[in-house]
mmCIF file of C-alpha atoms and ligand atoms in Angstrom:
data_model
loop_
_atom_site.group_PDB
_atom_site.id
_atom_site.type_symbol
_atom_site.label_atom_id
_atom_site.label_comp_id
_atom_site.label_asym_id
_atom_site.label_seq_id
_atom_site.Cartn_x
_atom_site.Cartn_y
_atom_site.Cartn_z
ATOM 1 C CA MET A 1 -129.187 -2.560 -35.581
ATOM 2 C CA PRO A 2 -130.119 -6.226 -36.182
ATOM 3 C CA ARG A 3 -133.818 -7.020 -36.640
ATOM 4 C CA VAL A 4 -134.640 -8.744 -33.326
ATOM 5 C CA GLU A 5 -132.810 -6.122 -31.262
ATOM 6 C CA ARG A 6 -134.681 -3.406 -33.137
ATOM 7 C CA LEU A 7 -138.013 -5.162 -32.513
ATOM 8 C CA LEU A 8 -137.257 -5.434 -28.782
ATOM 9 C CA GLU A 9 -136.274 -1.768 -28.659
ATOM 10 C CA GLU A 10 -139.497 -0.790 -30.381
ATOM 11 C CA LEU A 11 -141.597 -2.991 -28.092
ATOM 12 C CA SER A 12 -139.943 -1.723 -24.909
ATOM 13 C CA ASN A 13 -140.174 1.942 -25.862
ATOM 14 C CA ALA A 14 -143.863 1.757 -26.895
ATOM 15 C CA HIS A 15 -146.286 3.418 -24.464
ATOM 16 C CA GLY A 16 -148.890 0.904 -23.287
ATOM 17 C CA PRO A 17 -150.157 1.114 -19.706
ATOM 18 C CA SER A 18 -153.056 -1.222 -18.915
ATOM 19 C CA GLY A 19 -156.158 -0.329 -20.921
ATOM 20 C CA SER A 20 -154.207 1.769 -23.437
ATOM 21 C CA GLU A 21 -152.169 -0.806 -25.311
ATOM 22 C CA GLY A 22 -152.774 0.755 -28.770
ATOM 23 C CA PRO A 23 -149.154 1.569 -29.692
ATOM 24 C CA VAL A 24 -148.037 -1.964 -28.765
ATOM 25 C CA ARG A 25 -150.976 -3.556 -30.552
ATOM 26 C CA LYS A 26 -149.968 -1.688 -33.712
ATOM 27 C CA ILE A 27 -146.480 -3.214 -33.615
ATOM 28 C CA VAL A 28 -147.759 -6.731 -32.879
ATOM 29 C CA GLN A 29 -150.362 -6.450 -35.626
ATOM 30 C CA ARG A 30 -147.728 -5.359 -38.153
ATOM 31 C CA GLU A 31 -145.454 -8.262 -37.165
ATOM 32 C CA LEU A 32 -148.056 -11.029 -36.918
ATOM 33 C CA ALA A 33 -150.266 -10.157 -39.921
ATOM 34 C CA PRO A 34 -147.901 -11.715 -42.485
ATOM 35 C CA LEU A 35 -147.256 -14.734 -40.228
ATOM 36 C CA CYS A 36 -150.788 -15.962 -39.568
ATOM 37 C CA ASP A 37 -154.000 -16.969 -41.289
ATOM 38 C CA GLU A 38 -156.334 -14.729 -39.314
ATOM 39 C CA LEU A 39 -156.049 -11.791 -36.914
ATOM 40 C CA GLU A 40 -158.858 -10.653 -34.670
ATOM 41 C CA THR A 41 -159.355 -8.674 -31.484
ATOM 42 C CA ASP A 42 -161.472 -9.564 -28.494
ATOM 43 C CA GLY A 43 -163.880 -7.041 -26.997
ATOM 44 C CA VAL A 44 -161.288 -5.400 -24.723
ATOM 45 C CA GLY A 45 -158.475 -5.116 -27.255
ATOM 46 C CA SER A 46 -156.425 -8.297 -27.022
ATOM 47 C CA LEU A 47 -155.041 -9.253 -30.419
ATOM 48 C CA ILE A 48 -155.379 -12.910 -31.400
ATOM 49 C CA ALA A 49 -153.509 -14.418 -34.349
ATOM 50 C CA ARG A 50 -154.423 -17.865 -35.667
ATOM 51 C CA LEU A 51 -152.032 -20.045 -37.655
ATOM 52 C CA GLY A 52 -153.684 -23.204 -38.988
ATOM 53 C CA GLU A 53 -157.215 -24.320 -39.653
ATOM 54 C CA ARG A 54 -160.143 -22.656 -37.956
ATOM 55 C CA GLU A 55 -161.547 -26.024 -36.839
ATOM 56 C CA GLY A 56 -158.106 -27.614 -36.472
ATOM 57 C CA THR A 57 -157.162 -29.514 -33.322
ATOM 58 C CA PRO A 58 -155.318 -29.424 -31.057
ATOM 59 C CA ARG A 59 -155.733 -25.726 -30.353
ATOM 60 C CA ILE A 60 -152.484 -24.501 -28.826
ATOM 61 C CA MET A 61 -152.653 -21.092 -27.197
ATOM 62 C CA LEU A 62 -149.667 -18.831 -26.627
ATOM 63 C CA ALA A 63 -150.233 -15.714 -24.562
ATOM 64 C CA ALA A 64 -148.171 -12.644 -23.673
ATOM 65 C CA HIS A 65 -149.466 -9.370 -22.308
ATOM 66 C CA MET A 66 -148.998 -6.076 -24.113
ATOM 67 C CA ASP A 67 -149.668 -3.779 -21.171
ATOM 68 C CA GLU A 68 -147.093 -2.428 -18.738
ATOM 69 C CA VAL A 69 -147.437 -0.935 -15.278
ATOM 70 C CA GLY A 70 -148.066 2.783 -15.369
ATOM 71 C CA LEU A 71 -150.327 5.542 -14.156
ATOM 72 C CA MET A 72 -153.555 7.247 -15.171
ATOM 73 C CA VAL A 73 -154.531 10.921 -14.887
ATOM 74 C CA ARG A 74 -156.846 11.302 -11.884
ATOM 75 C CA TYR A 75 -157.339 15.082 -12.008
ATOM 76 C CA ILE A 76 -155.473 18.319 -12.663
ATOM 77 C CA THR A 77 -154.980 20.818 -9.836
ATOM 78 C CA PRO A 78 -155.901 24.500 -10.411
ATOM 79 C CA GLU A 79 -152.152 25.218 -10.653
ATOM 80 C CA GLY A 80 -151.764 22.704 -13.505
ATOM 81 C CA TYR A 81 -150.197 19.737 -11.677
ATOM 82 C CA VAL A 82 -151.383 16.244 -12.658
ATOM 83 C CA LYS A 83 -152.534 13.924 -9.869
ATOM 84 C CA PHE A 84 -152.592 10.244 -10.754
ATOM 85 C CA GLN A 85 -153.950 6.751 -10.095
ATOM 86 C CA GLY A 86 -151.524 3.810 -10.292
ATOM 87 C CA LEU A 87 -152.131 0.999 -12.818
ATOM 88 C CA GLY A 88 -150.529 -2.219 -11.588
ATOM 89 C CA GLY A 89 -148.157 -2.893 -8.722
ATOM 90 C CA VAL A 90 -145.386 -0.323 -8.412
ATOM 91 C CA LEU A 91 -143.478 0.659 -5.278
ATOM 92 C CA ASP A 92 -144.084 4.264 -4.259
ATOM 93 C CA GLN A 93 -140.295 4.623 -4.130
ATOM 94 C CA ALA A 94 -140.072 3.746 -7.832
ATOM 95 C CA LEU A 95 -142.474 6.559 -8.749
ATOM 96 C CA ILE A 96 -140.714 9.594 -7.363
ATOM 97 C CA ASN A 97 -138.559 11.930 -9.457
ATOM 98 C CA GLN A 98 -139.033 10.001 -12.704
ATOM 99 C CA ARG A 99 -139.863 11.056 -16.249
ATOM 100 C CA TRP A 100 -143.316 10.164 -17.600
ATOM 101 C CA ALA A 101 -145.132 10.237 -20.914
ATOM 102 C CA ILE A 102 -148.813 11.175 -20.782
ATOM 103 C CA VAL A 103 -150.555 9.897 -23.909
ATOM 104 C CA THR A 104 -153.225 12.495 -24.707
ATOM 105 C CA GLY A 105 -155.614 12.883 -27.640
ATOM 106 C CA LYS A 106 -153.244 15.583 -28.919
ATOM 107 C CA GLY A 107 -150.091 13.491 -28.602
ATOM 108 C CA VAL A 108 -147.504 12.658 -25.946
ATOM 109 C CA VAL A 109 -146.915 15.142 -23.121
ATOM 110 C CA TYR A 110 -143.787 14.713 -20.970
ATOM 111 C CA GLY A 111 -143.561 15.404 -17.279
ATOM 112 C CA VAL A 112 -141.749 14.551 -14.051
ATOM 113 C CA THR A 113 -142.876 13.406 -10.660
ATOM 114 C CA GLY A 114 -141.404 16.272 -8.692
ATOM 115 C CA ILE A 115 -139.500 15.659 -5.475
ATOM 116 C CA LYS A 116 -139.440 18.011 -2.505
ATOM 117 C CA THR A 117 -136.143 19.860 -2.365
ATOM 118 C CA THR A 118 -133.865 18.620 0.393
ATOM 119 C CA HIS A 119 -132.994 22.200 1.421
ATOM 120 C CA VAL A 120 -136.453 22.801 2.835
ATOM 121 C CA MET A 121 -136.767 19.487 4.718
ATOM 122 C CA THR A 122 -136.173 18.766 8.357
ATOM 123 C CA VAL A 123 -133.411 16.278 9.169
ATOM 124 C CA GLU A 124 -136.089 13.779 10.185
ATOM 125 C CA ALA A 125 -138.116 14.201 6.966
ATOM 126 C CA ARG A 126 -135.030 13.486 4.848
ATOM 127 C CA THR A 127 -135.037 9.828 5.890
ATOM 128 C CA GLN A 128 -138.786 9.272 5.292
ATOM 129 C CA LEU A 129 -140.275 7.638 2.194
ATOM 130 C CA PHE A 130 -142.479 9.572 -0.181
ATOM 131 C CA ARG A 131 -146.027 8.287 -0.517
ATOM 132 C CA ARG A 132 -147.834 8.349 -3.817
ATOM 133 C CA GLU A 133 -150.680 10.428 -2.397
ATOM 134 C CA GLN A 134 -148.176 13.249 -1.995
ATOM 135 C CA MET A 135 -146.957 12.968 -5.588
ATOM 136 C CA PHE A 136 -147.939 14.792 -8.768
ATOM 137 C CA ILE A 137 -146.641 15.130 -12.309
ATOM 138 C CA ASP A 138 -145.240 18.509 -13.329
ATOM 139 C CA VAL A 139 -145.810 19.061 -17.056
ATOM 140 C CA GLY A 140 -144.682 22.672 -17.044
ATOM 141 C CA ALA A 141 -148.258 23.950 -17.376
ATOM 142 C CA SER A 142 -149.170 27.372 -15.967
ATOM 143 C CA SER A 143 -152.685 26.354 -14.908
ATOM 144 C CA LYS A 144 -155.365 23.682 -15.159
ATOM 145 C CA GLN A 145 -156.682 25.424 -18.257
ATOM 146 C CA ASP A 146 -153.224 25.441 -19.846
ATOM 147 C CA ALA A 147 -152.808 21.707 -19.130
ATOM 148 C CA GLU A 148 -156.233 20.923 -20.570
ATOM 149 C CA GLU A 149 -156.396 23.231 -23.552
ATOM 150 C CA ARG A 150 -152.821 23.642 -24.744
ATOM 151 C CA LEU A 151 -151.512 20.204 -23.795
ATOM 152 C CA GLY A 152 -154.770 18.278 -24.225
ATOM 153 C CA ILE A 153 -154.558 16.341 -20.928
ATOM 154 C CA ARG A 154 -157.813 14.684 -19.849
ATOM 155 C CA PRO A 155 -158.684 12.642 -16.766
ATOM 156 C CA GLY A 156 -158.315 8.965 -17.693
ATOM 157 C CA ASP A 157 -155.369 9.530 -20.037
ATOM 158 C CA PRO A 158 -152.672 6.838 -19.604
ATOM 159 C CA VAL A 159 -149.237 7.732 -18.224
ATOM 160 C CA ALA A 160 -146.286 5.516 -19.191
ATOM 161 C CA PRO A 161 -142.753 5.468 -17.768
ATOM 162 C CA ASP A 162 -140.464 7.461 -20.059
ATOM 163 C CA SER A 163 -137.335 5.334 -20.394
ATOM 164 C CA LYS A 164 -135.490 4.332 -23.534
ATOM 165 C CA PHE A 165 -134.043 0.985 -24.604
ATOM 166 C CA MET A 166 -130.285 0.445 -24.491
ATOM 167 C CA ALA A 167 -127.987 -2.550 -25.008
ATOM 168 C CA LEU A 168 -126.109 -1.939 -21.788
ATOM 169 C CA ASN A 169 -122.482 -0.986 -22.496
ATOM 170 C CA GLY A 170 -122.292 -3.128 -25.600
ATOM 171 C CA SER A 171 -123.352 -6.272 -23.725
ATOM 172 C CA LYS A 172 -126.183 -8.732 -24.358
ATOM 173 C CA VAL A 173 -127.950 -7.241 -21.328
ATOM 174 C CA TYR A 174 -130.845 -5.126 -22.541
ATOM 175 C CA LEU A 175 -132.118 -2.184 -20.508
ATOM 176 C CA GLY A 176 -135.760 -1.240 -20.975
ATOM 177 C CA LYS A 177 -138.841 -0.129 -19.109
ATOM 178 C CA ALA A 178 -141.318 -2.776 -20.139
ATOM 179 C CA TRP A 179 -139.759 -6.228 -20.400
ATOM 180 C CA ASP A 180 -142.826 -7.215 -18.372
ATOM 181 C CA ASP A 181 -144.132 -8.334 -20.724
ATOM 182 C CA ARG A 182 -142.751 -7.034 -23.985
ATOM 183 C CA ALA A 183 -140.068 -9.732 -23.635
ATOM 184 C CA GLY A 184 -142.870 -12.314 -23.793
ATOM 185 C CA VAL A 185 -144.572 -10.471 -26.652
ATOM 186 C CA GLY A 186 -141.266 -10.550 -28.535
ATOM 187 C CA VAL A 187 -140.836 -14.279 -27.887
ATOM 188 C CA MET A 188 -144.364 -14.919 -29.142
ATOM 189 C CA ILE A 189 -143.769 -12.967 -32.366
ATOM 190 C CA GLU A 190 -140.518 -14.825 -33.069
ATOM 191 C CA VAL A 191 -142.115 -18.212 -32.332
ATOM 192 C CA MET A 192 -144.862 -17.443 -34.840
ATOM 193 C CA ARG A 193 -142.210 -16.415 -37.356
ATOM 194 C CA ASN A 194 -140.466 -19.768 -36.849
ATOM 195 C CA LEU A 195 -143.728 -21.693 -37.198
ATOM 196 C CA ARG A 196 -144.798 -20.029 -40.428
ATOM 197 C CA GLY A 197 -144.661 -22.728 -43.095
ATOM 198 C CA ARG A 198 -143.679 -25.357 -40.520
ATOM 199 C CA ALA A 199 -146.724 -25.256 -38.248
ATOM 200 C CA PRO A 200 -147.925 -28.395 -36.488
ATOM 201 C CA LYS A 201 -151.264 -29.999 -37.339
ATOM 202 C CA GLY A 202 -154.157 -28.161 -35.760
ATOM 203 C CA ALA A 203 -154.076 -24.492 -34.905
ATOM 204 C CA VAL A 204 -151.716 -22.228 -32.989
ATOM 205 C CA TYR A 205 -153.173 -19.083 -31.477
ATOM 206 C CA ALA A 206 -150.968 -16.204 -30.360
ATOM 207 C CA ALA A 207 -152.859 -13.919 -28.007
ATOM 208 C CA ALA A 208 -151.320 -10.537 -27.206
ATOM 209 C CA THR A 209 -153.448 -9.729 -24.201
ATOM 210 C CA VAL A 210 -154.447 -6.453 -22.530
ATOM 211 C CA GLN A 211 -154.875 -5.397 -18.891
ATOM 212 C CA GLU A 212 -152.793 -8.142 -17.306
ATOM 213 C CA GLU A 213 -151.278 -5.838 -14.706
ATOM 214 C CA VAL A 214 -154.664 -4.837 -13.334
ATOM 215 C CA GLY A 215 -156.112 -8.368 -13.086
ATOM 216 C CA LEU A 216 -155.417 -10.678 -16.055
ATOM 217 C CA ARG A 217 -158.483 -9.326 -17.837
ATOM 218 C CA GLY A 218 -157.471 -9.680 -21.486
ATOM 219 C CA ALA A 219 -156.314 -13.243 -20.879
ATOM 220 C CA HIS A 220 -159.767 -14.042 -19.540
ATOM 221 C CA THR A 221 -161.540 -12.693 -22.610
ATOM 222 C CA SER A 222 -159.100 -14.004 -25.203
ATOM 223 C CA THR A 223 -159.107 -17.497 -23.683
ATOM 224 C CA TYR A 224 -162.866 -17.429 -24.136
ATOM 225 C CA LYS A 225 -162.375 -16.651 -27.840
ATOM 226 C CA VAL A 226 -159.669 -19.258 -28.444
ATOM 227 C CA HIS A 227 -161.027 -22.194 -26.417
ATOM 228 C CA PRO A 228 -157.552 -23.760 -26.068
ATOM 229 C CA ASP A 229 -156.686 -27.431 -25.504
ATOM 230 C CA ILE A 230 -153.281 -26.509 -24.065
ATOM 231 C CA GLY A 231 -151.540 -23.252 -23.213
ATOM 232 C CA ILE A 232 -148.113 -21.682 -22.878
ATOM 233 C CA ASN A 233 -147.851 -18.314 -21.191
ATOM 234 C CA LEU A 234 -144.814 -16.261 -22.148
ATOM 235 C CA GLU A 235 -143.722 -13.833 -19.442
ATOM 236 C CA SER A 236 -140.905 -11.904 -17.927
ATOM 237 C CA GLY A 237 -139.423 -13.992 -15.145
ATOM 238 C CA VAL A 238 -138.149 -12.783 -11.805
ATOM 239 C CA ALA A 239 -134.375 -12.751 -11.494
ATOM 240 C CA GLY A 240 -132.945 -13.095 -8.004
ATOM 241 C CA ASP A 241 -129.296 -12.623 -8.905
ATOM 242 C CA TYR A 242 -128.534 -9.200 -7.472
ATOM 243 C CA PRO A 243 -127.482 -8.031 -3.984
ATOM 244 C CA GLY A 244 -130.243 -8.253 -1.417
ATOM 245 C CA THR A 245 -132.239 -11.122 -2.950
ATOM 246 C CA ASN A 246 -131.918 -14.838 -2.295
ATOM 247 C CA MET A 247 -132.939 -18.230 -3.722
ATOM 248 C CA ASP A 248 -135.952 -18.430 -1.435
ATOM 249 C CA GLU A 249 -137.347 -15.267 -2.989
ATOM 250 C CA ALA A 250 -136.512 -15.864 -6.666
ATOM 251 C CA GLN A 251 -134.238 -18.349 -8.444
ATOM 252 C CA GLU A 252 -133.736 -17.090 -11.992
ATOM 253 C CA LYS A 253 -130.401 -15.641 -13.101
ATOM 254 C CA LEU A 254 -129.756 -13.534 -16.176
ATOM 255 C CA GLY A 255 -128.029 -15.416 -19.002
ATOM 256 C CA GLU A 256 -128.689 -18.912 -17.649
ATOM 257 C CA GLY A 257 -131.660 -19.826 -19.826
ATOM 258 C CA PRO A 258 -135.428 -19.407 -19.892
ATOM 259 C CA GLY A 259 -137.386 -19.883 -16.665
ATOM 260 C CA LEU A 260 -140.151 -22.352 -15.906
ATOM 261 C CA PHE A 261 -142.495 -21.438 -13.066
ATOM 262 C CA LEU A 262 -143.414 -24.184 -10.604
ATOM 263 C CA HIS A 263 -145.491 -21.981 -8.326
ATOM 264 C CA ASP A 264 -146.907 -18.494 -8.141
ATOM 265 C CA SER A 265 -149.932 -17.204 -6.314
ATOM 266 C CA SER A 266 -152.143 -17.537 -9.407
ATOM 267 C CA MET A 267 -151.227 -20.959 -10.830
ATOM 268 C CA LEU A 268 -149.654 -24.389 -10.420
ATOM 269 C CA PRO A 269 -148.353 -25.603 -13.785
ATOM 270 C CA ASN A 270 -149.353 -28.922 -15.332
ATOM 271 C CA LEU A 271 -146.454 -31.227 -14.407
ATOM 272 C CA LYS A 272 -146.809 -33.486 -17.466
ATOM 273 C CA LEU A 273 -146.403 -30.379 -19.594
ATOM 274 C CA ARG A 274 -143.424 -29.346 -17.434
ATOM 275 C CA ASP A 275 -141.780 -32.722 -18.113
ATOM 276 C CA PHE A 276 -142.528 -32.483 -21.831
ATOM 277 C CA VAL A 277 -140.898 -29.050 -22.000
ATOM 278 C CA LEU A 278 -137.862 -30.271 -20.028
ATOM 279 C CA ASP A 279 -137.433 -33.264 -22.353
ATOM 280 C CA VAL A 280 -137.458 -30.994 -25.397
ATOM 281 C CA ALA A 281 -135.034 -28.584 -23.687
ATOM 282 C CA ARG A 282 -132.611 -31.412 -22.876
ATOM 283 C CA GLU A 283 -132.679 -32.562 -26.483
ATOM 284 C CA LEU A 284 -131.997 -29.033 -27.742
ATOM 285 C CA GLU A 285 -129.352 -28.529 -25.022
ATOM 286 C CA ILE A 286 -131.148 -25.463 -23.708
ATOM 287 C CA PRO A 287 -130.654 -24.868 -19.975
ATOM 288 C CA VAL A 288 -133.911 -24.220 -18.113
ATOM 289 C CA GLN A 289 -134.197 -22.504 -14.738
ATOM 290 C CA PHE A 290 -137.007 -23.053 -12.269
ATOM 291 C CA ASN A 291 -138.745 -20.434 -10.227
ATOM 292 C CA VAL A 292 -141.000 -20.702 -7.193
ATOM 293 C CA LEU A 293 -142.610 -17.442 -6.171
ATOM 294 C CA ALA A 294 -144.873 -16.800 -3.225
ATOM 295 C CA GLY A 295 -146.595 -13.885 -4.962
ATOM 296 C CA TYR A 296 -146.799 -12.846 -8.650
ATOM 297 C CA GLY A 297 -149.705 -13.623 -10.971
ATOM 298 C CA GLN A 298 -149.896 -14.241 -14.700
ATOM 299 C CA ASP A 299 -152.171 -14.770 -17.663
ATOM 300 C CA GLY A 300 -151.558 -18.527 -17.707
ATOM 301 C CA SER A 301 -153.905 -18.896 -14.773
ATOM 302 C CA GLU A 302 -156.792 -17.525 -16.838
ATOM 303 C CA MET A 303 -156.045 -20.003 -19.617
ATOM 304 C CA GLN A 304 -155.818 -22.772 -17.050
ATOM 305 C CA ARG A 305 -159.258 -22.075 -15.652
ATOM 306 C CA GLY A 306 -161.014 -21.748 -19.007
ATOM 307 C CA PHE A 307 -163.448 -24.290 -20.424
ATOM 308 C CA GLY A 308 -163.286 -26.930 -17.713
ATOM 309 C CA GLY A 309 -159.530 -26.637 -17.273
ATOM 310 C CA VAL A 310 -156.491 -26.505 -19.550
ATOM 311 C CA PRO A 311 -152.884 -27.731 -19.021
ATOM 312 C CA VAL A 312 -150.689 -24.627 -18.911
ATOM 313 C CA ILE A 313 -147.120 -23.631 -18.132
ATOM 314 C CA ASN A 314 -145.511 -20.239 -17.644
ATOM 315 C CA LEU A 315 -142.254 -19.889 -19.602
ATOM 316 C CA THR A 316 -140.162 -16.817 -18.883
ATOM 317 C CA VAL A 317 -137.305 -14.537 -19.856
ATOM 318 C CA PRO A 318 -135.580 -13.763 -16.529
ATOM 319 C CA THR A 319 -135.737 -10.044 -15.718
ATOM 320 C CA ARG A 320 -134.210 -7.796 -13.043
ATOM 321 C CA TYR A 321 -135.958 -4.776 -11.516
ATOM 322 C CA LEU A 322 -139.477 -5.487 -12.788
ATOM 323 C CA HIS A 323 -142.204 -2.859 -12.519
ATOM 324 C CA SER A 324 -139.867 0.104 -12.672
ATOM 325 C CA HIS A 325 -138.445 2.499 -15.266
ATOM 326 C CA ASN A 326 -135.319 0.403 -15.786
ATOM 327 C CA GLY A 327 -135.455 -3.384 -16.135
ATOM 328 C CA LEU A 328 -132.733 -5.707 -17.447
ATOM 329 C CA MET A 329 -132.959 -8.906 -19.492
ATOM 330 C CA HIS A 330 -130.387 -11.018 -21.337
ATOM 331 C CA ARG A 331 -130.555 -11.559 -25.062
ATOM 332 C CA ASP A 332 -129.385 -15.200 -24.816
ATOM 333 C CA ASP A 333 -132.344 -16.010 -22.540
ATOM 334 C CA PHE A 334 -134.687 -14.446 -25.067
ATOM 335 C CA ASP A 335 -133.251 -16.439 -27.990
ATOM 336 C CA ARG A 336 -133.336 -19.691 -26.030
ATOM 337 C CA ALA A 337 -136.926 -19.084 -24.938
ATOM 338 C CA VAL A 338 -137.840 -18.613 -28.608
ATOM 339 C CA ALA A 339 -136.049 -21.800 -29.659
ATOM 340 C CA LEU A 340 -137.576 -23.852 -26.849
ATOM 341 C CA ALA A 341 -141.141 -22.590 -27.259
ATOM 342 C CA THR A 342 -140.956 -23.084 -31.036
ATOM 343 C CA GLU A 343 -139.938 -26.719 -30.737
ATOM 344 C CA VAL A 344 -142.425 -27.444 -27.942
ATOM 345 C CA VAL A 345 -145.290 -26.101 -30.049
ATOM 346 C CA ARG A 346 -144.091 -28.003 -33.098
ATOM 347 C CA ARG A 347 -144.190 -31.270 -31.167
ATOM 348 C CA LEU A 348 -147.585 -30.764 -29.532
ATOM 349 C CA ASP A 349 -149.544 -32.949 -31.922
ATOM 350 C CA GLY A 350 -152.974 -34.433 -31.184
ATOM 351 C CA PRO A 351 -151.898 -37.607 -29.316
ATOM 352 C CA THR A 352 -149.256 -35.696 -27.310
ATOM 353 C CA VAL A 353 -151.774 -33.079 -26.195
ATOM 354 C CA GLU A 354 -154.300 -35.805 -25.392
ATOM 355 C CA GLY A 355 -151.696 -37.594 -23.284
ATOM 356 C CA ILE A 356 -150.870 -34.441 -21.351
ATOM 357 C CA ARG A 357 -154.571 -33.706 -20.825
ATOM 358 C CA SER A 358 -155.324 -37.235 -19.598
ATOM 359 C CA PHE A 359 -155.527 -38.098 -15.902
ATOM 360 C CA GLU A 360 -155.892 -41.836 -16.475
ATOM 361 C CA GLN A 361 -153.207 -44.020 -14.901
ATOM 362 C CA SER A 362 -150.820 -45.537 -17.381
HETATM 363 CO CO1 CO B 401 -146.187 -9.649 -16.580
#
């Protein structure tokens, strides 16, 4: 398998619900260590790589979150069933009858969210939705003691979707559980690889953040460490190209280029930076899609609000079926996002950043 596909497979398969990003951090650390001048973590576990001088300006910050939506062990019933707390926004309907990986101190324990057998349900009950309060994970334990002692499950242990990467039927469409935001993490790694030896003046920081899905927490703390002059958030976008969605809900389509967000509930992008990115994209002949979402939220907004305000954009790899066991992205969108972000960063020299930051009339 070619290198980038293998990296994306590894990133998607890694277990990293919010607050337990360790396995992802290990991969990012391994990839970024040879590409940067310094690696450090913030106090909650975000990994920050610096390329360039410590006091160099401008300070360009890239961010992508390592965590994925998942669950956390709430308690174990006397019979050995695992009750859970959700981490991040997932539909109750996406939780039922799925495979899960509980990451315990003793290793990974697999289980399923059981589903009530249709044979014992009334006709009326068969058309109702299952609510998460009714759900539990069956790990095949015989009792609470068995689950605790033999399997090593403890309250607070993270629970990740168990779903493996696949290039779907030999296409460039990649199936995976965690493109939000391992797609962005992958883009960030490849951009840093491209910049190695050809970095712009100043310093580029790549922040692989934690706990985005529960409230953009790692972006808050890592922005504080970086003190950026300008920021680019790298995220999974929201594709609206499947039955039942429309342009008013989401505009991105798989295979038609990286996305640029113009609105989400957490941030308005800097429009000078938008124009700069579009100019570079036109020159490179990379198609760019826009997206305007009523909801959503992303790490860029934490960068934007740091240190008196920072120009930021959110650049995406369009993704279908976010926040579920099985998401889809397109490899061409990934490669074009890498190419575009690389060239944008390379051209963000001091005067350019100053111009984008300025609100004086010209
Ligand atoms: Co995300």
